[in-house]
Coordinates of C-alpha atoms and ligand atoms in Angstrom, one line a residue:
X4 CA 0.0 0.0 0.0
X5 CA 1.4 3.6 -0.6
X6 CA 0.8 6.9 0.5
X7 CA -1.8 7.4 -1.9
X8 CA -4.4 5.4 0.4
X9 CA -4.0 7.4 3.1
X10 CA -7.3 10.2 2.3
X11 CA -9.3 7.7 1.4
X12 CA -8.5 5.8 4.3
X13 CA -9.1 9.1 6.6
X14 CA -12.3 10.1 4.6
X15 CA -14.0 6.2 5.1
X16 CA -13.0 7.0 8.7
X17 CA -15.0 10.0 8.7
X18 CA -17.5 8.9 6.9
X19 CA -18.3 5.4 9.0
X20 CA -17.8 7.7 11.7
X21 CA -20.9 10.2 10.7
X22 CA -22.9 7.0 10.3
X23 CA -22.2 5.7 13.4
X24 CA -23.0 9.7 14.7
X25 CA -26.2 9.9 12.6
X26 CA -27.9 6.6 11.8
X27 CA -29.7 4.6 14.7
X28 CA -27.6 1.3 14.6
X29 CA -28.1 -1.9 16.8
X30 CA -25.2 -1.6 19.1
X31 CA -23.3 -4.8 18.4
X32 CA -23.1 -3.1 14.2
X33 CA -22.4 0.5 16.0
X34 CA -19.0 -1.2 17.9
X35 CA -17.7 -2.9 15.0
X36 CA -18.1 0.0 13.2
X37 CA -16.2 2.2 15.4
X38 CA -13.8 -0.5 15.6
X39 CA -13.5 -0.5 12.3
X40 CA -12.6 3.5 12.2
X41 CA -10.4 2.5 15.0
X42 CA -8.6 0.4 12.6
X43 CA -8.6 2.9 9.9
X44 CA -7.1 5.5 11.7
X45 CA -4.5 3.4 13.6
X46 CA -3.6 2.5 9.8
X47 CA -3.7 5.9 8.9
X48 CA -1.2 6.9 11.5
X49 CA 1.1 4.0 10.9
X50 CA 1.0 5.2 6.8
X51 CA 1.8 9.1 8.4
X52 CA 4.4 7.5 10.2
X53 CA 6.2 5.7 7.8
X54 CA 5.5 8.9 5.5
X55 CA 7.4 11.2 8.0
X56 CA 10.5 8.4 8.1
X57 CA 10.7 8.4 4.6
X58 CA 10.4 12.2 4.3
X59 CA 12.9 12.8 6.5
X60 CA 15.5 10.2 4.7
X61 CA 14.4 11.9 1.1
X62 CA 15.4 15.5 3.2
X63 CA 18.7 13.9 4.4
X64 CA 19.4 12.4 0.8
X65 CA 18.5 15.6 -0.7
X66 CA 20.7 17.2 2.0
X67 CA 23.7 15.1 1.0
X68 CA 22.7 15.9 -2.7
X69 CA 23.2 19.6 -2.5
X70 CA 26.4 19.2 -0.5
X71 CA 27.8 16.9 -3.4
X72 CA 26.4 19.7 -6.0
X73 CA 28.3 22.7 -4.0
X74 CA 31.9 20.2 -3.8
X75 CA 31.2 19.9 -7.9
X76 CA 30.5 23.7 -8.4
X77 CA 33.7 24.8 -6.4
X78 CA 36.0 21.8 -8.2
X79 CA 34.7 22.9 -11.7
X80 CA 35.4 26.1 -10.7
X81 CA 39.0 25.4 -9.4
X82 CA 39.6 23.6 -12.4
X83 CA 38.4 25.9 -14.4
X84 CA 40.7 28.6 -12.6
X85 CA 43.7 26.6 -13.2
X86 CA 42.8 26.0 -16.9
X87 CA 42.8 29.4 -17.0
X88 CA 45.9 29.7 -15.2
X89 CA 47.5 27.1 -17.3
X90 CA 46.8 28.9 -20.1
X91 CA 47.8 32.4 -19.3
X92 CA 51.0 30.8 -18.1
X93 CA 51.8 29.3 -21.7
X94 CA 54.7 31.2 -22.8
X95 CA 53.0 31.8 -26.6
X96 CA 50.3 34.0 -27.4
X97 CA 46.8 31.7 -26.9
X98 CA 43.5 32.8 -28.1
X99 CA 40.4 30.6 -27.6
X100 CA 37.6 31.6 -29.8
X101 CA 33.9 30.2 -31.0
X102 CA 33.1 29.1 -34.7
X103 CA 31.9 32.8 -35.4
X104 CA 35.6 33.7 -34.1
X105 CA 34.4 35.8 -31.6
X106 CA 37.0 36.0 -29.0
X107 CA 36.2 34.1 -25.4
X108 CA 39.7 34.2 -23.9
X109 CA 43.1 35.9 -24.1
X110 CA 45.8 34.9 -22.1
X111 CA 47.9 37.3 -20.9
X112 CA 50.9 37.3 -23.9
X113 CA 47.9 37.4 -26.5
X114 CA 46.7 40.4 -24.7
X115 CA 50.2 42.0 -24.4
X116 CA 51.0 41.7 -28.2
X117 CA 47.8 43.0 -29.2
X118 CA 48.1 45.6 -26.4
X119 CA 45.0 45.1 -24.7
X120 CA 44.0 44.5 -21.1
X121 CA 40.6 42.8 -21.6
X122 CA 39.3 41.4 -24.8
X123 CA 37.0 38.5 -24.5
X124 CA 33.4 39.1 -26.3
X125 CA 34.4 41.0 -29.0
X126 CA 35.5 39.8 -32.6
X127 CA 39.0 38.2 -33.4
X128 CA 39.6 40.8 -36.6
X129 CA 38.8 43.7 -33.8
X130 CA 41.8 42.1 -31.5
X131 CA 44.2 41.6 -34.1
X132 CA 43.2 43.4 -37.3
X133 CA 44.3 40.5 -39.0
X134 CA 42.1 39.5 -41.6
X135 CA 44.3 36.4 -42.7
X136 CA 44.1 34.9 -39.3
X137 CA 39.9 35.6 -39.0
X138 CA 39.9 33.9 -42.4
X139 CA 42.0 31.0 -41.0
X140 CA 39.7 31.1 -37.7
X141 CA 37.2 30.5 -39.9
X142 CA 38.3 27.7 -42.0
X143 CA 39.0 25.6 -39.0
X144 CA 35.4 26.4 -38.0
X145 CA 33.8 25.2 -41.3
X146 CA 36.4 22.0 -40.9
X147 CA 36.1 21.3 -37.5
X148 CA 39.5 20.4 -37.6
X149 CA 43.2 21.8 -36.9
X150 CA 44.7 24.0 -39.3
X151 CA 47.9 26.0 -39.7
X152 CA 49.5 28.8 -41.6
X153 CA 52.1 31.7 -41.8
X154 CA 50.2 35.2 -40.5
X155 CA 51.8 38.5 -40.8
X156 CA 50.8 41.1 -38.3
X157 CA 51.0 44.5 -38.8
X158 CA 49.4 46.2 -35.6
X159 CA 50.8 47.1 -33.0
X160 CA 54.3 46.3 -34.8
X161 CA 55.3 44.0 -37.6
X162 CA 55.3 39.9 -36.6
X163 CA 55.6 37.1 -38.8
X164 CA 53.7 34.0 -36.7
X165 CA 52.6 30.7 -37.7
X166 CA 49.2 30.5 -36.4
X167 CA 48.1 26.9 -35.2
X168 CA 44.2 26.4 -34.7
X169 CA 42.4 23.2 -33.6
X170 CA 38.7 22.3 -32.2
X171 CA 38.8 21.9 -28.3
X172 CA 34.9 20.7 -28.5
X173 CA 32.1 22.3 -27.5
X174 CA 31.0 24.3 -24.3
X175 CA 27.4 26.2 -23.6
X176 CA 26.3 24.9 -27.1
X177 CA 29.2 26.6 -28.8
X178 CA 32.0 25.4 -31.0
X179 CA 35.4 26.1 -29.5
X180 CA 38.7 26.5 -31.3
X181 CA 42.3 27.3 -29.6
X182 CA 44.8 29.5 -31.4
X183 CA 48.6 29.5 -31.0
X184 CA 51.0 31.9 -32.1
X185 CA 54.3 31.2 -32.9
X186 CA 56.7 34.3 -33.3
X187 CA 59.0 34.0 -36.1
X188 CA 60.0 37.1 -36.2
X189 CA 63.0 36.8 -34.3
X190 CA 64.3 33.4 -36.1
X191 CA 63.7 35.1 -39.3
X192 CA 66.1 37.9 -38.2
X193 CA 68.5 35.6 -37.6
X194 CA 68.1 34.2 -40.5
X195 CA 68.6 37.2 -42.2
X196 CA 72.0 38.3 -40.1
X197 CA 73.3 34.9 -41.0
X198 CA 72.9 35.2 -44.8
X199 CA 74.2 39.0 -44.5
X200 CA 77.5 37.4 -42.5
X201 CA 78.3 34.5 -44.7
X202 CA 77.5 37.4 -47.3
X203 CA 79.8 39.4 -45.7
X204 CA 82.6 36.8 -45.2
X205 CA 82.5 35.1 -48.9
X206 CA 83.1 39.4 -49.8
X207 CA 86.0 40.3 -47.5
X208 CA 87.6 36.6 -48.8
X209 CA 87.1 37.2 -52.2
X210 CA 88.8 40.7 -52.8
X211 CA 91.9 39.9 -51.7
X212 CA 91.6 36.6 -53.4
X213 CA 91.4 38.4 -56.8
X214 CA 94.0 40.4 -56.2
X215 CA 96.3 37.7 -55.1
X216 CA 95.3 36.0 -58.8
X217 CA 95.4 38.7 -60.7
X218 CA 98.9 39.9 -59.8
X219 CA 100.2 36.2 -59.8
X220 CA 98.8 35.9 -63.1
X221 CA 100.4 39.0 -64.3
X222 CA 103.8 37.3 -62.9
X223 CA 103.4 34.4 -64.5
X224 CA 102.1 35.9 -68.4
X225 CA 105.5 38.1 -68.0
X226 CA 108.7 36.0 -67.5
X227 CA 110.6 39.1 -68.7
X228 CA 109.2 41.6 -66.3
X229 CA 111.7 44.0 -64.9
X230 CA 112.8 42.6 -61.1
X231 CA 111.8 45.5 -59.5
X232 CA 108.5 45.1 -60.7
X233 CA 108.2 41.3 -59.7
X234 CA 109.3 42.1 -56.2
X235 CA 106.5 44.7 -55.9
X236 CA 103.7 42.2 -57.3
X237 CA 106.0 40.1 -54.9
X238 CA 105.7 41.8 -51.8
X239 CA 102.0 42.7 -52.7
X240 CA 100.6 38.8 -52.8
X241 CA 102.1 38.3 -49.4
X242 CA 100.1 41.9 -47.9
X243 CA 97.1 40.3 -49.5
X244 CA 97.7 36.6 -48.1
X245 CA 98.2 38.3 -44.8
X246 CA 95.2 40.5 -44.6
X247 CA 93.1 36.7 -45.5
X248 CA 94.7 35.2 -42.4
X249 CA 93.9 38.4 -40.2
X250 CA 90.1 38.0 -41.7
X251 CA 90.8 34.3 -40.8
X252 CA 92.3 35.0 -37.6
X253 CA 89.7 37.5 -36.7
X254 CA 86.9 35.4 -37.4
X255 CA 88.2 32.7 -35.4
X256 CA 88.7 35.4 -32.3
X257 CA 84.7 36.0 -32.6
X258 CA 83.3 32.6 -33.1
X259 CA 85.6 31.5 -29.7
X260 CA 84.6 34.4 -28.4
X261 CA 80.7 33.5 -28.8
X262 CA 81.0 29.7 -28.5
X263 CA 82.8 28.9 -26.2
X264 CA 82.3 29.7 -22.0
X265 CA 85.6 31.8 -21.4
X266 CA 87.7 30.5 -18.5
X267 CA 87.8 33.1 -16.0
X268 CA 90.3 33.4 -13.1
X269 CA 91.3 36.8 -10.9
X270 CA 93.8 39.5 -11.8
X271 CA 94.7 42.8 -11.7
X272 CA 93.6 44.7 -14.6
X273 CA 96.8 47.5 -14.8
X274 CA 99.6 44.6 -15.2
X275 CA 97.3 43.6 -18.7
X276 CA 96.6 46.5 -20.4
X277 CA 100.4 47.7 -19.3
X278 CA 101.5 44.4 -21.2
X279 CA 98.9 45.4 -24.0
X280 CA 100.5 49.3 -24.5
X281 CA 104.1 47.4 -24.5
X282 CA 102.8 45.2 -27.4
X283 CA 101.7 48.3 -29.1
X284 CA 104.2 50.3 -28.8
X285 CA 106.3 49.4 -32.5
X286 CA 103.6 50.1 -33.9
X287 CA 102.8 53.5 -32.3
X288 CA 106.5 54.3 -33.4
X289 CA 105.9 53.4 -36.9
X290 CA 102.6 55.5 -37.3
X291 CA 104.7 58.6 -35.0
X292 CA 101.7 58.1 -32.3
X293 CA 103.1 58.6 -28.8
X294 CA 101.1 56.3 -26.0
X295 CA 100.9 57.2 -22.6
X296 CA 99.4 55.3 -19.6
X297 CA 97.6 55.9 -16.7
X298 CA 96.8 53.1 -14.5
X299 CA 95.3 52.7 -11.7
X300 CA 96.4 49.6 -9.3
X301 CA 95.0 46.8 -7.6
X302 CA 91.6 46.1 -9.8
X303 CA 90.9 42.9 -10.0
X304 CA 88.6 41.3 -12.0
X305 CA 87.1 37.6 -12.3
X306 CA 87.7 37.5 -16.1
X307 CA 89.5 35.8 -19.1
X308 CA 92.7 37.5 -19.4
X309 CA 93.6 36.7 -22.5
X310 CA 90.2 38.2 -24.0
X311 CA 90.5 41.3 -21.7
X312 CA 94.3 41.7 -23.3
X313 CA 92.5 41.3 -27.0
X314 CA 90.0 43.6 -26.0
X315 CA 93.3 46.5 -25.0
X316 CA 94.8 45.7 -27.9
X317 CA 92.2 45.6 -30.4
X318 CA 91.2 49.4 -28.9
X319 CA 95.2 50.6 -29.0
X320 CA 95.7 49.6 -32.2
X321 CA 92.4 51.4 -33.4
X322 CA 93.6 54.3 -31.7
X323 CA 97.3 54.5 -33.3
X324 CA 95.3 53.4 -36.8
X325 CA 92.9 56.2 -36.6
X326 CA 95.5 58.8 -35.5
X327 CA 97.4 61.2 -37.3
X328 CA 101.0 61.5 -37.7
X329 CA 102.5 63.3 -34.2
X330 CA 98.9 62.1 -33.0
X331 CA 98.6 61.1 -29.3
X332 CA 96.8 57.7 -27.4
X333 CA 96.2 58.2 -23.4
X334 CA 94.9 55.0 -21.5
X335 CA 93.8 55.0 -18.3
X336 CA 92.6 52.5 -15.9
X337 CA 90.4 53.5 -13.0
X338 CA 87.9 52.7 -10.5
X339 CA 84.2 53.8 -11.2
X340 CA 81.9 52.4 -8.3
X341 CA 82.2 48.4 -8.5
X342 CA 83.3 48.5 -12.2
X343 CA 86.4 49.1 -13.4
X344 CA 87.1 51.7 -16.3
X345 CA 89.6 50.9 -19.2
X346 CA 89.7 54.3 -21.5
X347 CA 91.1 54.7 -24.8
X348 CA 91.8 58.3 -26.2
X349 CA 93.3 59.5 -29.5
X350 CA 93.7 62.4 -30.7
X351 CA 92.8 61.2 -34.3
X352 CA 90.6 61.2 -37.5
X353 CA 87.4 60.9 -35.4
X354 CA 84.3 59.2 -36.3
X355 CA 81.3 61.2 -38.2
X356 CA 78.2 60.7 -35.6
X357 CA 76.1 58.8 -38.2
X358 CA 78.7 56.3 -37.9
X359 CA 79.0 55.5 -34.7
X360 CA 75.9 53.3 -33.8
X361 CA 77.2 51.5 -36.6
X362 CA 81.3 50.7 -35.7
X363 CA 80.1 48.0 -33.9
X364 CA 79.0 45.9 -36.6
X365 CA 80.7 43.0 -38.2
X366 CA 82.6 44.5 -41.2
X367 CA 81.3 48.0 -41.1
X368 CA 84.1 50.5 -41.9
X369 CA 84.0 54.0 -41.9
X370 CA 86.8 54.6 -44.6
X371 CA 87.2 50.9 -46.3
X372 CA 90.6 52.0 -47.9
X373 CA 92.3 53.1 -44.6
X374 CA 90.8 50.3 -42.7
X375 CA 92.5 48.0 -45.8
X376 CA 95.3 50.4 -45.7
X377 CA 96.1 49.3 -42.4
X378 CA 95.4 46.1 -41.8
X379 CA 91.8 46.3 -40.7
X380 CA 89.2 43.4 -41.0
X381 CA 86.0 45.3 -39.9
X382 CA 86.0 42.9 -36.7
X383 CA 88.1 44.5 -34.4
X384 CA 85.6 46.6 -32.5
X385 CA 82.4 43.4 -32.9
X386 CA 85.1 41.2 -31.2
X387 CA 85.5 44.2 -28.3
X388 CA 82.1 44.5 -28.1
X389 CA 81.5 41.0 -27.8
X390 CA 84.0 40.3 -25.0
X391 CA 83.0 42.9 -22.9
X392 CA 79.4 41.9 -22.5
X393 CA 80.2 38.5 -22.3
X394 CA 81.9 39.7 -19.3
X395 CA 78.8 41.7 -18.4
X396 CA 80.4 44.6 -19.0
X397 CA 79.9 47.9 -21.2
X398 CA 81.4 49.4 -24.2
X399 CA 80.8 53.1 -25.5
X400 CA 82.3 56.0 -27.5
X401 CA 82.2 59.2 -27.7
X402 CA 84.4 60.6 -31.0
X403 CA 84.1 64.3 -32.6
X404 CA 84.7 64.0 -36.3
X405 CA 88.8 64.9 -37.4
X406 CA 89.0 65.6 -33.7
X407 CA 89.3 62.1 -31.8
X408 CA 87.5 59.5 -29.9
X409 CA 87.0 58.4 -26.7
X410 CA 86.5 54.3 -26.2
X411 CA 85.2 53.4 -22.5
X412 CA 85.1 49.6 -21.3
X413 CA 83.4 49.3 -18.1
X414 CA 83.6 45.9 -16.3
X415 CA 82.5 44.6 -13.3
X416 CA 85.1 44.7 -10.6
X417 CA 86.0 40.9 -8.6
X418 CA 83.9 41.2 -5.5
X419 CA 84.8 37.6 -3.8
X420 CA 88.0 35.7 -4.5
X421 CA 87.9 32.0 -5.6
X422 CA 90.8 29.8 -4.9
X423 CA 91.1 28.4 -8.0
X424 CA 90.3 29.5 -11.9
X425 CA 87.1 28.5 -12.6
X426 CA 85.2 27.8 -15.8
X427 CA 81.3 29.4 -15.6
Ligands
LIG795 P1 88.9 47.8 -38.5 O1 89.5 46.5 -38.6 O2 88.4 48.3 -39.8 O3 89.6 48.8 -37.8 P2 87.0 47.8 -36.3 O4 85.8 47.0 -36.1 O5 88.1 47.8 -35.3 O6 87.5 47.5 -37.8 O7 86.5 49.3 -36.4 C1 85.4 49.6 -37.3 C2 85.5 51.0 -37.9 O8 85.3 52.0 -36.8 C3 86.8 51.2 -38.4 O9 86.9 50.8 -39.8 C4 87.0 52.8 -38.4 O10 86.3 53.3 -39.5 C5 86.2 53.1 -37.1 N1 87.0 53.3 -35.9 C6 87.3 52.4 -35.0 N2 88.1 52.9 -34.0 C7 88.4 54.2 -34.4 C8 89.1 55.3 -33.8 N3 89.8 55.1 -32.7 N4 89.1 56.4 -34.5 C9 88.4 56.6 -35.6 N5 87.7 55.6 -36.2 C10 87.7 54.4 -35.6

């Protein structure tokens, strides 16, 4: 029997109760029926009874039931915050967008290239004004499947990507798609730099090159050529020969230099550059460039000492290169806070000021012919630079144009002594 008995169980009580009330019954039919309604109502109460237990185990369950939904809400939600987090986290630019490539999350990168703080709910063309990539958005949507391809953006600055899309399924009865962004801007730069260097390099090999076969050729068309002659073309293949193993030498000096992890041990910076002005000095003589030197003891530095020398004598010989006849080169060393100051002055040909961001580059020459002249490569000051902020140290210039130049190295000065030279 269910619960479904009990008013008509209460209502036949009432109503054999009215009888009895109303009709004139023999007694023995009166008791049995108020016996009867006893019955009925003793059922009734055992039905309201069970009914109450039963309630009250459907409240508990239903109790239990909510508790489990709140536990669900807040784990969907923590996962949900650490999807998000996840995502913002992901070092590349990540877009997640519905099939009408409306925009429903931006992590953080996304929002920094595009330069925007908050973004979700409006259009992907009005994030990136990228028509190529809303076109690609949309592809994937009509596919339902990953796709890929090479976007160029041009706001807020020039990137070139490859943008990745794939379906992630779908959520609140939309379609949702993911978007990666792979910046290729940087490799294609690279890229670039290489081509220009091996560029470069094949150049700077090849005109000496033709020089050294052109005179060689002209030596051996001419067997009667006067020997005064001969010894010129003579002496001339062995300056071109030497400037290829400078270029050669050079080259070597800067792909050490970047490849390998110099091995650093302390010293005192005076006793190098002292040894470097000494090495010099012949060849101030020749060019009638006097050299004087001012430096300051007992700065040490955790450093590779034969780089630091290269560096000295890469700036020196610039210096007495650059100079003028009866020209002068001061060096001084000296402390500057916890760096330690190398300085290079001439009193030479100076360097025009839309030069100078540029005398750092690999091959760039002011004047080609006197670089050539005297035994330049183009490398000498990429090398310095190089070296110095391996070292995490500095390089500038200041130069006034058929005045002279001013070369500063700054390097960080040894601040604990290790035992023993170590490698980093
Ligand atoms: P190079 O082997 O040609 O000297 P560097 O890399 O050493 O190459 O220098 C690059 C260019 O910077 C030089 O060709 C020269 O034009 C200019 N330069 C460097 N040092 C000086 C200086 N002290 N005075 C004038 N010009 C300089």
């Amino acid at each position: 029997m269910s619960f479904r008995w009990l008013p008509a169980l209460l209502w036949l009580s009432a109503g054999l109760l009215l009888i009895t009330a109303l009709v004139d019954l023999p007694p023995a039919w009166r008791e049995a029926l108020i016996a009867a309604v006893v019955g009925f109502i003793l059922l009734a109460l055992y039905f309201v009874r069970r009914f109450c237990t039963r309630f009250s185990d459907l409240q508990e369950r239903a109790n239990e039931l909510s508790e489990q939904v709140e536990t669900l809400t807040l784990e969907l939600t923590r996962q949900q915050r650490r999807r998000l987090a996840l995502i913002d986290g992901i070092p590349i630019p990540l877009l997640i967008c519905d099939e009408h490539a409306m925009l429903r999350h931006a992590n953080r990168l996304a929002l920094e290239w595009f330069g925007f703080r908050h973004m979700t709910g409006k259009s992907l063309l009005a994030l990136t004004f990228c028509y190529d990539l809303f076109l690609l958005m949309l592809k994937a949507a009509r596919r339902e499947s990953a796709v890929s391809g090479e976007i160029t953006f041009s706001f807020p600055k020039e990137r070139h990507t490859e943008a990745y899309i794939w379906y992630l399924g779908e959520a609140d009865s939309h379609k949702l798609f993911a978007i990666a962004l792979i910046d290729k801007s940087e490799l294609l730069r690279l890229e670039q730099v290489r081509r220009d260097f091996v560029a470069n390099v094949s150049h700077e090999f090849r005109t000496p090159l033709a020089s050294i076969r052109s005179l060689a050729e002209t030596l051996h068309d001419d067997p009667q050529m006067p020997a005064e002659t001969r010894q010129r073309f003579l002496n001339l293949i062995v300056q071109e020969a030497d400037r290829l193993a400078r270029i050669a030498d050079d080259l070597l000096t800067l792909t050490r230099a970047e490849s390998m992890q110099p091995v650093r041990e302390v010293f005192e910076l005076a006793p190098v550059i002292q040894q470097a002005v000494q090495e010099m000095e012949s060849e101030a003589r020749r060019a009638q460039v006097s050299i004087s030197a001012e430096l300051e003891p007992n700065l040490r530095l955790f450093a590779n000492r034969d780089q630091i020398l290269q560096v000295a004598l890469n700036l020196l010989s610039n210096a007495i290169r650059y100079n003028k006849p009866q020209g002068s080169v001061s060096v001084r060393v000296y402390r500057e806070g916890n760096h330690a100051v190398l300085e290079v002055a001439d009193t030479g040909i100076g360097i025009p000021s839309e030069a100078l961001p540029r005398i750092f580059e690999r091959f760039y020459r002011v004047d080609k012919t006197r670089s050539r002249e005297t035994g330049g490569t183009g490398l000498g000051l990429a090398i310095v630079k190089h070296i110095v902020e391996a070292h995490g140290g500095r390089v500038e210039v200041e130069s006034e144009y058929r005045v002279g130049s001013v070369f500063r190295v700054r390097l960080p000065l040894h601040a604990t002594e290790p035992s023993e030279p170590q490698s980093l």
